[in-house]
Coordinates of C-alpha atoms and ligand atoms in Angstrom, one line a residue:
M25 CA 13.0 1.2 -3.5
T26 CA 15.2 -0.4 -6.2
E27 CA 15.4 1.7 -9.4
L28 CA 15.6 -1.0 -12.0
T29 CA 17.0 0.2 -15.3
K30 CA 15.6 -0.7 -18.6
H31 CA 18.6 -2.9 -19.3
E32 CA 18.1 -4.8 -16.1
I33 CA 14.4 -5.3 -16.8
L34 CA 15.1 -6.5 -20.3
G35 CA 17.7 -9.1 -18.8
W36 CA 15.0 -10.5 -16.6
L37 CA 12.4 -10.6 -19.3
H38 CA 14.7 -12.7 -21.4
E39 CA 15.7 -14.9 -18.4
N40 CA 14.5 -18.5 -18.7
H41 CA 16.6 -20.4 -16.1
P42 CA 14.1 -21.9 -13.6
S43 CA 16.1 -21.3 -10.4
R44 CA 16.9 -17.7 -11.4
L45 CA 13.2 -17.1 -12.2
Q46 CA 12.3 -18.5 -8.9
K47 CA 14.6 -16.0 -7.2
L48 CA 12.9 -13.2 -9.2
Y49 CA 9.4 -14.3 -8.0
E50 CA 10.7 -14.5 -4.4
W51 CA 12.1 -11.0 -4.8
G52 CA 8.7 -9.7 -6.0
D53 CA 7.0 -11.6 -3.2
E54 CA 9.4 -10.1 -0.6
V55 CA 8.8 -6.6 -1.8
R56 CA 5.1 -7.2 -1.8
K57 CA 5.2 -8.4 1.8
E58 CA 7.4 -5.5 3.0
Y59 CA 5.4 -2.7 1.3
V60 CA 1.7 -3.9 1.2
G61 CA 1.7 -6.8 3.7
D62 CA -0.1 -10.1 3.6
A63 CA -3.6 -8.8 2.9
V64 CA -5.2 -9.8 -0.4
H65 CA -7.9 -7.3 -1.3
L66 CA -11.1 -8.6 -2.9
R67 CA -12.7 -6.4 -5.6
G68 CA -16.1 -7.5 -6.7
L69 CA -16.4 -7.2 -10.5
I70 CA -19.7 -6.3 -12.0
E71 CA -19.7 -6.5 -15.8
I72 CA -22.5 -4.0 -16.4
S73 CA -22.7 -3.9 -20.2
S74 CA -21.3 -5.9 -23.1
Y75 CA -22.2 -3.2 -25.8
C76 CA -19.1 -1.5 -27.2
A77 CA -18.7 1.2 -29.8
R78 CA -15.0 0.4 -30.3
Q79 CA -13.2 -2.0 -32.6
C80 CA -10.2 -3.1 -30.6
M81 CA -8.7 -5.8 -32.7
Y82 CA -8.2 -8.3 -29.9
C83 CA -11.4 -8.0 -27.8
G84 CA -14.5 -10.2 -28.2
L85 CA -16.7 -7.2 -27.2
R86 CA -15.6 -5.2 -30.3
Q87 CA -18.6 -3.7 -32.0
A88 CA -18.1 -5.7 -35.2
N89 CA -18.4 -9.0 -33.4
R90 CA -21.9 -9.9 -34.4
A91 CA -21.6 -13.4 -33.0
L92 CA -21.8 -12.1 -29.4
P93 CA -25.2 -11.6 -27.8
R94 CA -25.2 -8.3 -25.9
Y95 CA -26.8 -7.3 -22.6
R96 CA -27.0 -4.2 -20.4
M97 CA -27.7 -4.7 -16.7
T98 CA -30.6 -2.7 -15.1
R99 CA -30.0 -0.2 -12.2
E100 CA -31.6 -2.6 -9.8
E101 CA -29.5 -5.5 -10.9
I102 CA -26.3 -3.5 -10.4
L103 CA -27.5 -2.3 -6.9
E104 CA -28.2 -5.9 -5.9
C105 CA -24.7 -6.9 -6.9
A106 CA -23.3 -4.0 -4.7
R107 CA -25.4 -5.2 -1.8
Q108 CA -24.1 -8.7 -2.3
A109 CA -20.5 -7.4 -2.4
E110 CA -21.0 -6.0 1.1
R111 CA -22.6 -9.2 2.3
L112 CA -19.6 -11.2 1.0
G113 CA -17.2 -8.8 2.9
Y114 CA -15.6 -7.1 -0.1
G115 CA -14.3 -3.6 0.2
T116 CA -14.7 -2.5 -3.4
V117 CA -16.9 -2.9 -6.4
V118 CA -15.6 -2.5 -9.9
M119 CA -18.2 -1.5 -12.5
Q120 CA -16.8 -2.5 -15.9
A121 CA -18.3 -2.3 -19.5
G122 CA -17.6 -1.8 -23.1
E123 CA -17.8 1.7 -24.4
D124 CA -21.6 1.8 -24.3
D125 CA -23.1 5.1 -25.3
L126 CA -26.4 4.3 -23.5
L127 CA -24.6 4.2 -20.2
T128 CA -25.2 7.9 -19.9
A129 CA -23.0 9.9 -17.5
E130 CA -25.9 10.9 -15.3
W131 CA -27.2 7.3 -15.1
I132 CA -23.8 6.1 -13.9
A133 CA -23.4 9.0 -11.5
E134 CA -26.7 8.2 -9.9
I135 CA -25.7 4.6 -9.3
V136 CA -22.3 5.7 -7.8
R137 CA -24.1 8.1 -5.5
W138 CA -26.4 5.3 -4.3
I139 CA -23.6 2.9 -3.6
K140 CA -21.6 5.5 -1.8
R141 CA -24.7 6.5 0.3
E142 CA -26.0 3.0 1.1
T143 CA -22.8 1.0 1.5
T144 CA -19.2 1.4 2.8
L145 CA -17.7 0.2 -0.5
A146 CA -15.1 1.9 -2.6
V147 CA -16.3 2.3 -6.2
T148 CA -14.0 1.6 -9.1
L149 CA -15.1 2.5 -12.7
S150 CA -13.7 0.8 -15.8
L151 CA -15.9 2.1 -18.6
G152 CA -13.4 2.8 -21.3
E153 CA -12.3 6.2 -22.8
R154 CA -14.9 8.6 -21.6
R155 CA -15.0 12.5 -21.8
H156 CA -13.3 14.7 -19.2
D157 CA -16.7 16.1 -18.1
E158 CA -18.1 12.6 -17.6
L159 CA -15.0 11.5 -15.6
R160 CA -15.3 14.7 -13.5
L161 CA -19.0 14.1 -12.8
W162 CA -18.4 10.5 -11.6
R163 CA -15.6 11.7 -9.4
S164 CA -17.8 14.3 -7.8
A165 CA -20.5 11.6 -7.4
G166 CA -18.0 9.7 -5.2
A167 CA -16.2 7.3 -7.5
D168 CA -12.9 6.5 -5.9
R169 CA -10.9 4.8 -8.7
Y170 CA -10.7 4.4 -12.5
L171 CA -9.2 1.6 -14.5
L172 CA -8.0 2.1 -18.0
R173 CA -5.3 -0.1 -19.3
F174 CA -3.0 1.4 -21.9
E175 CA -2.4 -2.1 -23.3
T176 CA 1.1 -1.4 -24.7
S177 CA 3.4 1.6 -24.6
D178 CA 4.5 0.9 -28.2
A179 CA 2.7 3.7 -30.0
D180 CA 2.8 1.9 -33.5
L181 CA 1.4 -1.3 -32.1
F182 CA -1.2 0.6 -30.1
R183 CA -2.4 2.2 -33.4
T184 CA -2.4 -1.1 -35.3
I185 CA -4.6 -2.8 -32.7
H186 CA -6.8 0.3 -32.1
P187 CA -8.0 1.3 -35.5
H188 CA -10.4 4.2 -36.5
R189 CA -9.3 6.5 -33.7
L190 CA -10.4 10.1 -34.3
A191 CA -7.9 12.8 -34.9
G192 CA -7.3 14.8 -31.7
E193 CA -8.8 12.1 -29.5
P194 CA -6.7 11.9 -26.3
G195 CA -4.7 8.7 -25.9
R196 CA -5.0 6.4 -23.0
L197 CA -1.8 7.8 -21.3
T198 CA -3.3 11.3 -21.5
L199 CA -6.5 10.1 -20.0
L200 CA -4.7 8.4 -17.2
R201 CA -3.0 11.7 -16.4
Q202 CA -6.4 13.5 -16.4
I203 CA -7.8 10.7 -14.2
K204 CA -5.1 11.3 -11.6
R205 CA -5.5 15.0 -11.7
L206 CA -9.3 14.6 -11.0
G207 CA -8.3 12.9 -7.8
Y208 CA -9.1 9.3 -8.7
E209 CA -6.8 6.4 -7.8
A210 CA -5.6 5.6 -11.3
G211 CA -5.3 2.0 -12.7
G212 CA -3.4 1.2 -15.9
G213 CA -2.0 -2.0 -17.3
V214 CA -1.0 -4.1 -20.3
M215 CA -1.6 -7.4 -22.0
V216 CA 1.4 -9.7 -22.3
G217 CA 2.0 -11.6 -25.6
I218 CA 0.1 -9.3 -28.0
P219 CA 1.1 -10.3 -31.6
G220 CA 3.7 -7.7 -32.6
Q221 CA 4.7 -6.9 -28.9
S222 CA 8.5 -6.8 -28.4
F223 CA 10.6 -7.4 -25.2
E224 CA 11.8 -3.8 -25.5
S225 CA 8.3 -2.4 -25.4
L226 CA 7.4 -4.6 -22.4
A227 CA 10.3 -3.2 -20.5
Q228 CA 9.1 0.3 -21.5
D229 CA 5.7 -0.6 -20.1
I230 CA 7.2 -1.0 -16.6
L231 CA 9.0 2.3 -16.9
T232 CA 5.7 3.8 -17.9
F233 CA 3.9 2.4 -14.9
R234 CA 6.6 4.0 -12.7
E235 CA 6.6 7.4 -14.5
L236 CA 2.7 7.6 -14.3
D237 CA 3.0 6.6 -10.6
L238 CA -0.1 4.3 -11.1
D239 CA -2.1 3.3 -8.0
M240 CA -3.2 0.0 -9.6
I241 CA -1.5 -2.0 -12.3
G242 CA -3.3 -4.9 -14.2
I243 CA -1.2 -7.3 -16.1
G244 CA -2.7 -10.3 -17.9
P245 CA -1.9 -12.6 -20.8
Y246 CA -3.3 -11.7 -24.2
I247 CA -5.7 -14.6 -25.1
A248 CA -6.6 -15.0 -28.7
H249 CA -10.3 -14.7 -29.5
A250 CA -11.2 -16.3 -32.9
D251 CA -13.9 -13.8 -33.6
T252 CA -11.5 -10.9 -33.7
P253 CA -9.0 -9.9 -36.4
L254 CA -5.9 -10.4 -34.1
G255 CA -7.2 -13.7 -32.8
S256 CA -8.2 -15.1 -36.2
G257 CA -4.8 -14.2 -37.7
A258 CA -6.4 -11.8 -40.2
L259 CA -4.2 -9.1 -38.6
R260 CA -0.5 -9.9 -38.1
P261 CA 1.6 -7.0 -36.9
A262 CA 5.1 -7.4 -38.3
I263 CA 7.9 -8.4 -35.9
L264 CA 11.0 -10.6 -35.8
A265 CA 10.2 -14.0 -34.3
S266 CA 13.1 -13.4 -31.8
E267 CA 11.6 -10.2 -30.7
Q268 CA 8.0 -11.4 -30.2
V269 CA 7.0 -11.7 -26.5
P270 CA 5.3 -15.1 -25.8
G271 CA 1.9 -14.9 -24.1
N272 CA 2.8 -17.6 -21.6
E273 CA 2.3 -17.6 -17.9
A274 CA 6.0 -17.3 -17.0
M275 CA 6.1 -13.9 -18.9
V276 CA 3.2 -12.7 -16.8
Y277 CA 4.8 -13.8 -13.5
K278 CA 8.0 -12.0 -14.6
M279 CA 6.0 -8.9 -15.4
I280 CA 4.2 -9.0 -12.1
A281 CA 7.4 -9.5 -10.1
L282 CA 9.3 -6.7 -11.9
T283 CA 6.3 -4.3 -11.6
R284 CA 6.1 -5.0 -7.9
I285 CA 9.8 -4.2 -7.5
A286 CA 9.5 -1.1 -9.7
C287 CA 6.3 0.1 -8.1
P288 CA 6.3 -1.4 -4.6
T289 CA 3.1 0.3 -3.2
A290 CA 0.8 -0.2 -6.2
N291 CA -2.2 -2.5 -6.0
I292 CA -1.5 -5.4 -8.4
P293 CA -4.2 -8.0 -9.2
S294 CA -3.6 -11.6 -10.0
T295 CA -6.0 -11.5 -12.9
T296 CA -8.8 -13.8 -14.2
A297 CA -6.9 -14.0 -17.5
L298 CA -4.0 -15.6 -15.7
A299 CA -6.4 -18.0 -14.0
T300 CA -7.7 -18.8 -17.4
I301 CA -4.3 -19.9 -18.9
N302 CA -3.5 -21.9 -15.7
R303 CA -6.7 -22.9 -14.0
V304 CA -5.1 -24.9 -11.3
D305 CA -2.4 -22.5 -10.0
G306 CA -2.4 -19.3 -12.1
R307 CA -4.1 -17.1 -9.6
K308 CA -2.0 -18.4 -6.7
L309 CA 1.3 -18.1 -8.6
G310 CA 0.5 -14.5 -9.5
L311 CA -0.1 -13.8 -5.8
K312 CA 3.3 -15.5 -5.1
A313 CA 5.2 -13.3 -7.6
G314 CA 4.1 -10.0 -6.1
A315 CA 0.3 -9.5 -6.6
N316 CA -2.0 -8.5 -3.7
V317 CA -5.5 -8.2 -5.2
V318 CA -8.1 -10.6 -6.7
M319 CA -11.3 -9.7 -8.5
P320 CA -14.1 -12.2 -7.8
N321 CA -16.9 -12.0 -10.3
L322 CA -20.3 -10.7 -9.1
T323 CA -22.0 -10.5 -12.6
P324 CA -25.2 -12.5 -12.7
A325 CA -24.7 -15.9 -14.2
L326 CA -27.2 -15.0 -17.0
Y327 CA -24.9 -12.3 -18.3
R328 CA -21.4 -13.6 -17.4
R329 CA -21.1 -15.9 -20.4
M330 CA -22.0 -13.0 -22.7
Y331 CA -19.1 -10.8 -21.4
E332 CA -16.8 -12.9 -23.6
I333 CA -13.6 -10.7 -23.9
Y334 CA -11.7 -13.9 -24.6
P335 CA -12.8 -17.6 -24.8
D336 CA -13.1 -20.1 -21.9
K337 CA -12.9 -17.4 -19.1
A338 CA -12.1 -18.9 -15.7
C339 CA -14.9 -18.9 -13.1
I340 CA -17.7 -18.6 -15.6
D341 CA -20.0 -21.1 -14.0
E342 CA -19.3 -20.3 -10.3
S343 CA -21.9 -18.5 -8.3
A344 CA -20.7 -15.3 -6.5
T345 CA -20.7 -17.2 -3.2
D346 CA -18.7 -20.1 -4.5
C347 CA -16.2 -17.7 -6.2
S348 CA -15.7 -15.8 -2.9
Q349 CA -15.2 -19.1 -1.0
S350 CA -12.8 -20.6 -3.5
L351 CA -10.7 -17.4 -3.6
R352 CA -10.6 -17.1 0.2
G353 CA -9.4 -20.7 0.3
Q354 CA -6.6 -20.0 -2.1
I355 CA -5.6 -16.9 -0.1
H356 CA -5.5 -18.9 3.2
S357 CA -3.5 -21.7 1.6
L358 CA -0.8 -19.2 0.9
G359 CA -0.7 -18.2 4.6
R360 CA -2.2 -14.8 3.7
F361 CA -5.6 -13.3 4.6
A362 CA -8.4 -11.4 2.9
G363 CA -8.0 -7.6 3.4
E364 CA -10.4 -5.6 5.5
G365 CA -11.8 -2.3 4.4
Q366 CA -11.4 -0.6 1.0
G367 CA -7.7 -1.4 0.4
G368 CA -6.9 1.7 -1.5
R369 CA -3.3 2.7 -2.2
G370 CA -3.6 5.8 0.0
E371 CA -3.8 3.5 3.1
I372 CA -0.8 1.6 1.9
E373 CA 1.3 4.7 1.3
T374 CA 0.6 6.0 4.8
L375 CA 1.6 2.7 6.4
T376 CA 4.7 2.2 4.4
S377 CA 6.2 5.6 4.7
I378 CA 7.9 4.5 7.8
L379 CA 9.3 1.2 6.5
P380 CA 13.0 0.6 5.7
D381 CA 14.0 -0.1 2.2
V382 CA 14.4 -3.9 2.2
S383 CA 14.6 -4.5 -1.6
S384 CA 18.3 -3.5 -1.6
R385 CA 19.0 -7.0 -0.3
F386 CA 18.2 -8.3 -3.8
V387 CA 20.0 -5.8 -5.9
E388 CA 23.0 -8.0 -6.4
L389 CA 20.8 -10.9 -7.9
R390 CA 21.6 -10.3 -11.5
A391 CA 25.2 -9.0 -11.0
Ligands
SAM416 N1 -13.9 -1.1 -22.3 C1 -13.1 -0.9 -21.2 C2 -11.6 -0.7 -21.6 O1 -11.3 -1.1 -22.8 O2 -10.9 -0.2 -20.8 C3 -13.1 -2.0 -20.1 C4 -13.5 -3.4 -20.6 S1 -12.1 -4.1 -21.5 C5 -12.9 -5.7 -21.9 C6 -11.0 -4.6 -20.2 C7 -9.7 -5.1 -20.6 O3 -9.8 -6.4 -21.1 C8 -8.9 -4.4 -21.6 O4 -8.2 -3.3 -21.1 C9 -7.9 -5.5 -22.1 O5 -6.6 -5.4 -21.5 C10 -8.6 -6.8 -21.7 N2 -8.8 -7.6 -22.9 C11 -9.5 -7.4 -23.9 N3 -9.4 -8.4 -24.9 C12 -8.5 -9.3 -24.4 C13 -7.9 -10.5 -24.8 N4 -8.2 -11.0 -26.0 N5 -7.1 -11.1 -24.0 C14 -6.8 -10.6 -22.8 N6 -7.3 -9.5 -22.3 C15 -8.1 -8.8 -23.1
SF4_417 FE1 -14.6 -2.2 -26.1 FE2 -12.8 -2.3 -24.1 FE3 -13.1 -4.4 -25.7 FE4 -11.9 -2.2 -26.7 S1 -11.1 -3.5 -24.9 S2 -13.5 -3.4 -27.7 S3 -13.1 -0.6 -25.6 S4 -14.6 -3.5 -24.3

């Protein structure tokens, strides 16, 4: 494995020369191929509730956004989505929501138990910052993975974009450590291009992924939502213009490639947010820079539009079947194939423990 230093990561984040960037993406792709292979894992996303008690300054689901109609799926609707995930050949379902107090711990646990009993799917939860006893209950009910992006490792920026936090409330990094200790595969991640986000902090984000030894790492562009304080410009975190990270696709590809090189066996999705800022090629270019996961949407069409984290989300009008077919087409056009089984990191680690270190071939690139 190549131990990129912070200085080297910063050099790459500032790199803008097209042919050198192409080399970086090829490096990320090569490390991806050697460590996690050509399989692209499909995780079916079920957005189970758009209610949220939090006020994250960037997110359309924040409680204060009165313009957003809210919904909460029924148990039967969620179970039907899980059945459909199996029919479509996915290995995992991801149940995601705002921090909705009415998604009680026992109600979620019951659904997890049902999915684990009736299907062969892995279950990933992404339900925000929940209490330790709730996380423990869901783990004992059979949940396999938990996703909680830490958004930025810059503590000041984190506080600015996450107001009204209670004194003594554990931070997202602390929660991720708890999640790992509970035996979940842990997923973190960041947005790229948050107003106030510096290159230095983005480099630190990659070192933090590595230090936490994350199993899954989600990286997507920040997309402004006009009905939020950050998106409307009402909140403007102070930063020098030269230090501000742009929220463009090249920055995201750089981050994906560098993260793959730094954390070779992690599962890294090519995100819907990336497909939103480049509808034609975003998803494929993410897969070509080091990603090995995609997350087709299973949320019923009736609700999908209401889960408006940011505007003009990609794939909003596609049926689950169309979404599956179009993603499989993109995967095949890259000469790769849809992964079989659950596609957890545990499987990858076992397979790659016997592989030689190939990334050393690229070490001289920036010399
Ligand atoms: N409530 C849970 C949480 O916060 O972890 C899960 C749902 S939340 C909508 C999932 C992710 O959406 C967040 O972690 C954040 O990275 C991303 N997100 C929110 N607002 C966004 C925006 N304006 N642009 C891009 N991504 C955004
Ligand atoms: Fe709620 Fe998550 Fe959006 Fe924050 S990011 S407002 S916790 S849905």
